[in-house]
Amino acid sequence: MGTLRAVEIKNGTAIRAGGLRGLFHFLKDYRGTRGICVCAAERPYEVEGIECLPWRDFFGELFKR
């Protein structure tokens, strides 16, 4: 069994911690879960431990399998 992943999708390009409150609360309740924010950014980056991935990267990997 793999790691549980919590995914939130946002339309913005510069996601800040305040916009990920729901995801932070979920991760607090389900420790060990990997948090991912799919967004319109040009490049991957991280916000307080949550991976923010461009939607093209995320869906490209998802459907590659």
Coordinates of N, CA and C in Angstrom, one line a residue:
M1 N 0.8 -1.2 0.0 CA 0.0 0.0 0.0 C 0.9 1.2 0.0
G2 N 0.5 2.3 -0.8 CA 1.3 3.5 -0.9 C 1.0 4.5 0.1
T3 N 1.6 5.6 0.0 CA 1.4 6.8 0.9 C 0.1 7.4 0.6
L4 N -0.7 7.8 1.6 CA -1.9 8.5 1.4 C -1.6 9.9 0.9
R5 N -2.3 10.4 -0.1 CA -2.0 11.8 -0.6 C -3.3 12.6 -0.5
A6 N -3.1 13.8 0.0 CA -4.3 14.8 0.0 C -4.0 15.8 -1.1
V7 N -4.9 16.0 -2.0 CA -4.7 16.9 -3.1 C -5.7 18.0 -3.1
E8 N -5.2 19.3 -3.2 CA -6.1 20.4 -3.3 C -5.8 21.1 -4.6
I9 N -6.8 21.6 -5.4 CA -6.5 22.2 -6.6 C -6.9 23.7 -6.5
K10 N -6.0 24.5 -6.9 CA -6.1 26.0 -6.9 C -5.9 26.6 -8.2
N11 N -6.6 27.7 -8.5 CA -6.4 28.3 -9.8 C -5.3 29.3 -9.9
G12 N -4.7 29.7 -8.8 CA -3.7 30.7 -8.7 C -2.3 30.2 -9.1
T13 N -1.4 31.2 -9.3 CA 0.0 30.8 -9.6 C 0.9 31.0 -8.4
A14 N 0.6 31.8 -7.4 CA 1.4 32.0 -6.2 C 0.6 31.7 -5.0
I15 N 0.5 30.4 -4.6 CA -0.3 29.9 -3.5 C 0.5 30.2 -2.2
R16 N -0.3 30.8 -1.2 CA 0.3 31.1 0.1 C -0.3 30.1 1.1
A17 N 0.4 30.1 2.3 CA -0.1 29.2 3.3 C -1.5 29.4 3.7
G18 N -2.0 30.7 3.8 CA -3.4 31.0 4.1 C -4.4 30.4 3.2
G19 N -4.0 30.1 2.0 CA -4.9 29.5 1.0 C -5.0 28.0 1.1
L20 N -4.2 27.5 2.0 CA -4.1 26.0 2.1 C -4.6 25.5 3.5
R21 N -5.3 26.4 4.2 CA -5.7 26.0 5.6 C -6.4 24.7 5.7
G22 N -7.4 24.4 4.8 CA -8.1 23.2 4.8 C -7.2 22.0 4.6
L23 N -6.2 22.1 3.8 CA -5.2 21.0 3.5 C -4.3 20.8 4.8
F24 N -3.9 21.9 5.4 CA -3.1 21.9 6.6 C -3.9 21.1 7.7
H25 N -5.2 21.5 7.9 CA -6.0 20.8 8.9 C -6.1 19.3 8.6
F26 N -6.3 18.9 7.4 CA -6.4 17.5 7.0 C -5.1 16.8 7.3
L27 N -4.0 17.4 7.0 CA -2.7 16.8 7.3 C -2.4 16.6 8.8
K28 N -3.0 17.5 9.5 CA -2.8 17.4 11.0 C -3.6 16.2 11.5
D29 N -4.8 16.0 11.0 CA -5.6 14.8 11.4 C -5.0 13.5 10.9
Y30 N -4.4 13.5 9.7 CA -3.9 12.3 9.1 C -2.4 12.4 8.9
R31 N -1.7 12.3 10.0 CA -0.3 12.4 9.9 C 0.3 11.3 9.0
G32 N 1.4 11.7 8.3 CA 2.1 10.8 7.4 C 1.5 10.9 6.0
T33 N 0.5 11.8 5.8 CA -0.1 12.0 4.5 C 0.7 13.0 3.8
R34 N 0.9 12.8 2.5 CA 1.6 13.8 1.6 C 0.6 14.8 1.1
G35 N 0.9 16.1 1.3 CA 0.1 17.2 0.8 C 0.5 17.7 -0.5
I36 N -0.4 17.9 -1.4 CA 0.0 18.4 -2.8 C -1.1 19.4 -3.1
C37 N -0.6 20.5 -3.6 CA -1.5 21.6 -4.2 C -1.2 21.6 -5.7
V38 N -2.2 21.4 -6.5 CA -2.1 21.5 -7.9 C -2.5 22.9 -8.3
C39 N -1.7 23.6 -9.0 CA -2.0 25.0 -9.3 C -1.5 25.4 -10.7
A40 N -1.6 26.7 -11.0 CA -1.3 27.2 -12.3 C 0.1 27.8 -12.4
A41 N 1.0 27.4 -11.4 CA 2.4 27.9 -11.4 C 3.2 27.4 -12.6
E42 N 4.2 28.1 -12.9 CA 5.1 27.7 -13.9 C 6.1 26.5 -13.5
R43 N 6.5 26.6 -12.2 CA 7.4 25.6 -11.7 C 7.0 25.1 -10.3
P44 N 7.4 23.9 -10.0 CA 7.1 23.4 -8.7 C 7.7 24.2 -7.6
Y45 N 7.1 24.3 -6.4 CA 7.7 24.9 -5.3 C 7.0 24.3 -4.0
E46 N 7.4 24.8 -2.9 CA 6.9 24.2 -1.6 C 6.4 25.3 -0.7
V47 N 5.3 25.1 0.0 CA 4.7 26.0 1.0 C 4.6 25.3 2.3
E48 N 5.5 25.6 3.2 CA 5.4 24.9 4.5 C 5.2 23.4 4.5
G49 N 6.0 22.7 3.6 CA 5.9 21.3 3.6 C 4.9 20.7 2.6
I50 N 4.1 21.6 1.9 CA 3.1 21.1 0.9 C 3.7 21.4 -0.4
E51 N 3.8 20.4 -1.3 CA 4.2 20.5 -2.6 C 3.2 21.3 -3.5
C52 N 3.6 22.3 -4.1 CA 2.8 23.0 -5.1 C 3.3 22.7 -6.5
L53 N 2.5 22.0 -7.2 CA 2.9 21.5 -8.5 C 2.0 22.1 -9.7
P54 N 2.7 22.5 -10.8 CA 2.0 22.9 -11.9 C 1.0 21.8 -12.4
W55 N -0.2 22.2 -12.8 CA -1.2 21.2 -13.2 C -0.7 20.3 -14.3
R56 N 0.1 20.8 -15.2 CA 0.6 20.0 -16.3 C 1.5 18.9 -15.8
D57 N 2.4 19.2 -14.8 CA 3.3 18.2 -14.2 C 2.4 17.2 -13.5
F58 N 1.5 17.6 -12.7 CA 0.7 16.7 -11.9 C -0.1 15.7 -12.8
F59 N -0.9 16.3 -13.7 CA -1.7 15.4 -14.5 C -0.9 14.6 -15.5
G60 N 0.3 15.1 -16.0 CA 1.2 14.4 -16.8 C 1.6 13.1 -16.2
E61 N 2.1 13.2 -14.9 CA 2.5 12.1 -14.2 C 1.4 11.1 -13.8
L62 N 0.2 11.7 -13.5 CA -0.9 10.9 -13.1 C -1.4 9.9 -14.2
F63 N -1.4 10.5 -15.4 CA -1.9 9.7 -16.6 C -0.8 9.0 -17.3
K64 N 0.4 9.1 -16.9 CA 1.5 8.4 -17.5 C 1.5 6.9 -17.2
R65 N 0.9 6.6 -16.1 CA 0.9 5.2 -15.6 C 0.0 4.4 -16.5

